[in-house]
Tab-separated table of C-alpha atoms in Angstrom:
chain	number	residue	atom	x	y	z
A	1	MET	CA	-7.693	-16.766	11.630
A	2	SER	CA	-6.006	-14.225	9.736
A	3	SER	CA	-4.620	-10.728	11.425
A	4	PHE	CA	-3.012	-7.846	11.570
A	5	VAL	CA	-0.463	-5.627	13.372
A	6	VAL	CA	-1.942	-2.155	15.263
A	7	ASN	CA	1.359	-0.217	16.503
A	8	ILE	CA	-0.070	3.809	17.302
A	9	VAL	CA	3.488	5.872	17.860
A	10	THR	CA	3.602	9.831	18.789
A	11	PRO	CA	6.360	11.802	19.501
A	12	SER	CA	6.677	10.232	23.230
A	13	GLY	CA	7.529	6.489	20.720
A	14	ILE	CA	5.733	3.320	20.254
A	15	ILE	CA	2.661	3.585	22.999
A	16	TYR	CA	0.457	0.775	20.852
A	17	ASP	CA	1.776	-2.574	19.490
A	18	HIS	CA	-0.108	-5.487	18.963
A	19	GLU	CA	-1.953	-7.773	16.953
A	20	ALA	CA	-5.667	-7.686	16.213
A	21	LYS	CA	-8.454	-8.576	13.798
A	22	LEU	CA	-10.621	-5.237	13.638
A	23	LEU	CA	-9.482	-1.842	14.005
A	24	VAL	CA	-11.940	1.330	14.103
A	25	ALA	CA	-11.433	4.292	13.841
A	26	ASN	CA	-12.790	7.325	12.595
A	27	THR	CA	-11.099	9.479	10.676
A	28	GLN	CA	-12.081	12.913	8.980
A	29	ALA	CA	-13.679	11.394	6.090
A	30	GLY	CA	-15.846	9.374	8.275
A	31	SER	CA	-15.755	6.484	10.788
A	32	LEU	CA	-13.599	3.305	9.314
A	33	GLY	CA	-13.078	-0.252	10.318
A	34	VAL	CA	-10.185	-2.223	9.248
A	35	LEU	CA	-10.246	-6.127	8.738
A	36	PRO	CA	-7.039	-8.388	7.057
A	37	ASN	CA	-6.073	-7.625	4.480
A	38	HIS	CA	-7.388	-4.729	3.357
A	39	SER	CA	-6.078	-1.930	0.970
A	40	PRO	CA	-3.852	0.315	1.321
A	41	LEU	CA	-5.104	3.769	2.943
A	42	ILE	CA	-3.726	6.973	3.912
A	43	SER	CA	-6.333	9.731	5.860
A	44	PRO	CA	-5.865	11.933	8.172
A	45	LEU	CA	-7.688	10.847	12.001
A	46	ASN	CA	-9.749	13.226	14.439
A	47	ILE	CA	-9.430	13.250	17.681
A	48	ASP	CA	-11.767	10.144	18.897
A	49	ALA	CA	-11.418	6.503	20.815
A	50	VAL	CA	-10.264	4.014	18.461
A	51	ARG	CA	-11.209	0.543	19.236
A	52	ILE	CA	-9.134	-2.358	18.345
A	53	ASP	CA	-10.633	-5.938	18.582
A	54	LEU	CA	-7.277	-8.373	19.665
A	55	ALA	CA	-6.678	-11.367	17.257
A	56	GLY	CA	-6.345	-14.652	19.094
A	57	GLU	CA	-8.108	-16.854	21.875
A	58	ALA	CA	-7.922	-14.231	24.983
A	59	GLY	CA	-9.956	-11.918	21.693
A	60	GLY	CA	-11.614	-8.724	23.836
A	61	SER	CA	-11.357	-4.752	22.455
A	62	ASP	CA	-9.110	-2.118	23.392
A	63	TRP	CA	-9.206	1.641	22.947
A	64	VAL	CA	-7.239	4.679	22.781
A	65	ALA	CA	-7.658	7.802	22.316
A	66	VAL	CA	-6.349	9.187	19.643
A	67	ASN	CA	-6.089	13.365	19.613
A	68	GLY	CA	-5.844	13.374	15.608
A	69	GLY	CA	-2.615	12.321	13.544
A	70	ILE	CA	-3.321	10.315	10.089
A	71	ILE	CA	-3.754	6.768	9.964
A	72	GLU	CA	-1.844	4.494	7.084
A	73	ILE	CA	-2.722	0.528	6.018
A	74	ARG	CA	-0.090	-1.129	3.896
A	75	ASP	CA	0.154	-5.074	3.598
A	76	ASN	CA	-1.804	-5.856	6.815
A	77	VAL	CA	-0.200	-3.276	9.421
A	78	VAL	CA	-2.468	-0.336	10.284
A	79	SER	CA	0.068	2.789	11.405
A	80	ILE	CA	-1.158	5.722	13.562
A	81	ILE	CA	0.640	8.100	14.032
A	82	ALA	CA	-0.863	10.622	16.592
A	83	ASN	CA	-0.198	14.274	18.014
A	84	SER	CA	-0.608	12.073	21.524
A	85	ALA	CA	-2.473	9.063	22.264
A	86	GLU	CA	-3.059	7.098	25.361
A	87	THR	CA	-4.407	3.521	26.179
A	88	GLU	CA	-7.031	3.559	28.621
A	89	ALA	CA	-4.441	1.752	31.081
A	90	GLN	CA	-2.821	5.609	30.617
A	91	ILE	CA	-5.045	7.905	30.792
A	92	ASP	CA	-5.195	10.330	34.411
A	93	VAL	CA	-9.076	10.409	34.723
A	94	SER	CA	-8.708	13.120	36.998
A	95	ARG	CA	-6.258	14.913	35.685
A	96	ALA	CA	-9.076	14.821	32.249
A	97	GLU	CA	-11.457	16.088	34.402
A	98	GLU	CA	-9.627	18.705	35.347
A	99	ALA	CA	-8.511	19.602	31.920
A	100	LYS	CA	-12.512	19.421	30.814
A	101	GLN	CA	-13.424	21.935	33.304
A	102	ARG	CA	-10.733	24.415	32.452
A	103	ALA	CA	-11.867	24.297	28.646
A	104	THR	CA	-15.389	24.504	29.870
A	105	THR	CA	-14.863	27.796	31.902
A	106	LYS	CA	-12.562	28.978	29.240
A	107	ILE	CA	-15.224	29.030	26.816
A	108	GLU	CA	-18.110	29.968	28.898
A	109	LYS	CA	-16.062	33.019	30.274
A	110	ALA	CA	-14.884	33.443	26.252
A	111	LYS	CA	-18.637	33.155	25.204
A	112	GLN	CA	-19.547	35.202	27.725
A	113	GLU	CA	-17.746	38.000	28.113
A	114	LYS	CA	-16.519	37.974	24.187
A	115	ASP	CA	-12.695	37.604	25.282
A	116	HIS	CA	-10.783	37.953	22.430
A	117	ASP	CA	-7.795	37.207	25.002
A	118	ILE	CA	-9.392	33.607	24.494
A	119	ASP	CA	-9.143	31.234	22.471
A	120	LEU	CA	-12.377	29.818	21.951
A	121	ALA	CA	-10.767	27.514	19.085
A	122	ARG	CA	-8.280	26.037	20.970
A	123	ALA	CA	-10.456	25.473	24.410
A	124	GLU	CA	-12.998	23.447	22.603
A	125	VAL	CA	-10.160	21.683	20.877
A	126	ALA	CA	-9.080	20.623	24.727
A	127	LEU	CA	-12.402	20.056	25.778
A	128	HIS	CA	-12.948	17.459	22.869
A	129	ARG	CA	-9.666	15.737	23.747
A	130	ALA	CA	-10.418	15.738	27.558
A	131	ILE	CA	-14.005	14.150	27.213
A	132	ASN	CA	-12.071	11.720	23.943
A	133	ARG	CA	-10.057	10.879	27.651
A	134	LEU	CA	-13.044	10.612	29.839
A	135	ASN	CA	-14.437	8.450	27.606
A	136	VAL	CA	-11.807	5.630	26.733
A	137	ALA	CA	-11.567	5.663	30.522
A	138	ASN	CA	-14.872	4.722	31.294
A	139	LYS	CA	-14.966	1.869	28.481
A	140	SER	CA	-13.432	0.122	31.237
């Protein structure tokens, strides 16, 4: 069975490096499925979960919460360079819940009080990131 390598890199270093038979990611142009021998591509990624179906007899899927970045596909290597990313095992659920609550509170306050000191767009991104992390943590 043919496969390809998936590498996910953040400013902290490599967080994921495995052989896969399928990868599904959400790019700014839409959902992208990658199989072995995919044509070369570079695309910006949305904040979303990346599903990686593992190659080999064990099979299974890994999920990674990716918070923006780019995906490059070339020569059976998929490289994701992300602002931040966490595997299921790396996600601290209580911390993600707290981040979600903080962001929700900031958004509500900004909308109710028309508070210009609160950056609404930044709070919405923080909420999206927290929800993404929680969704990936709940995949297992």
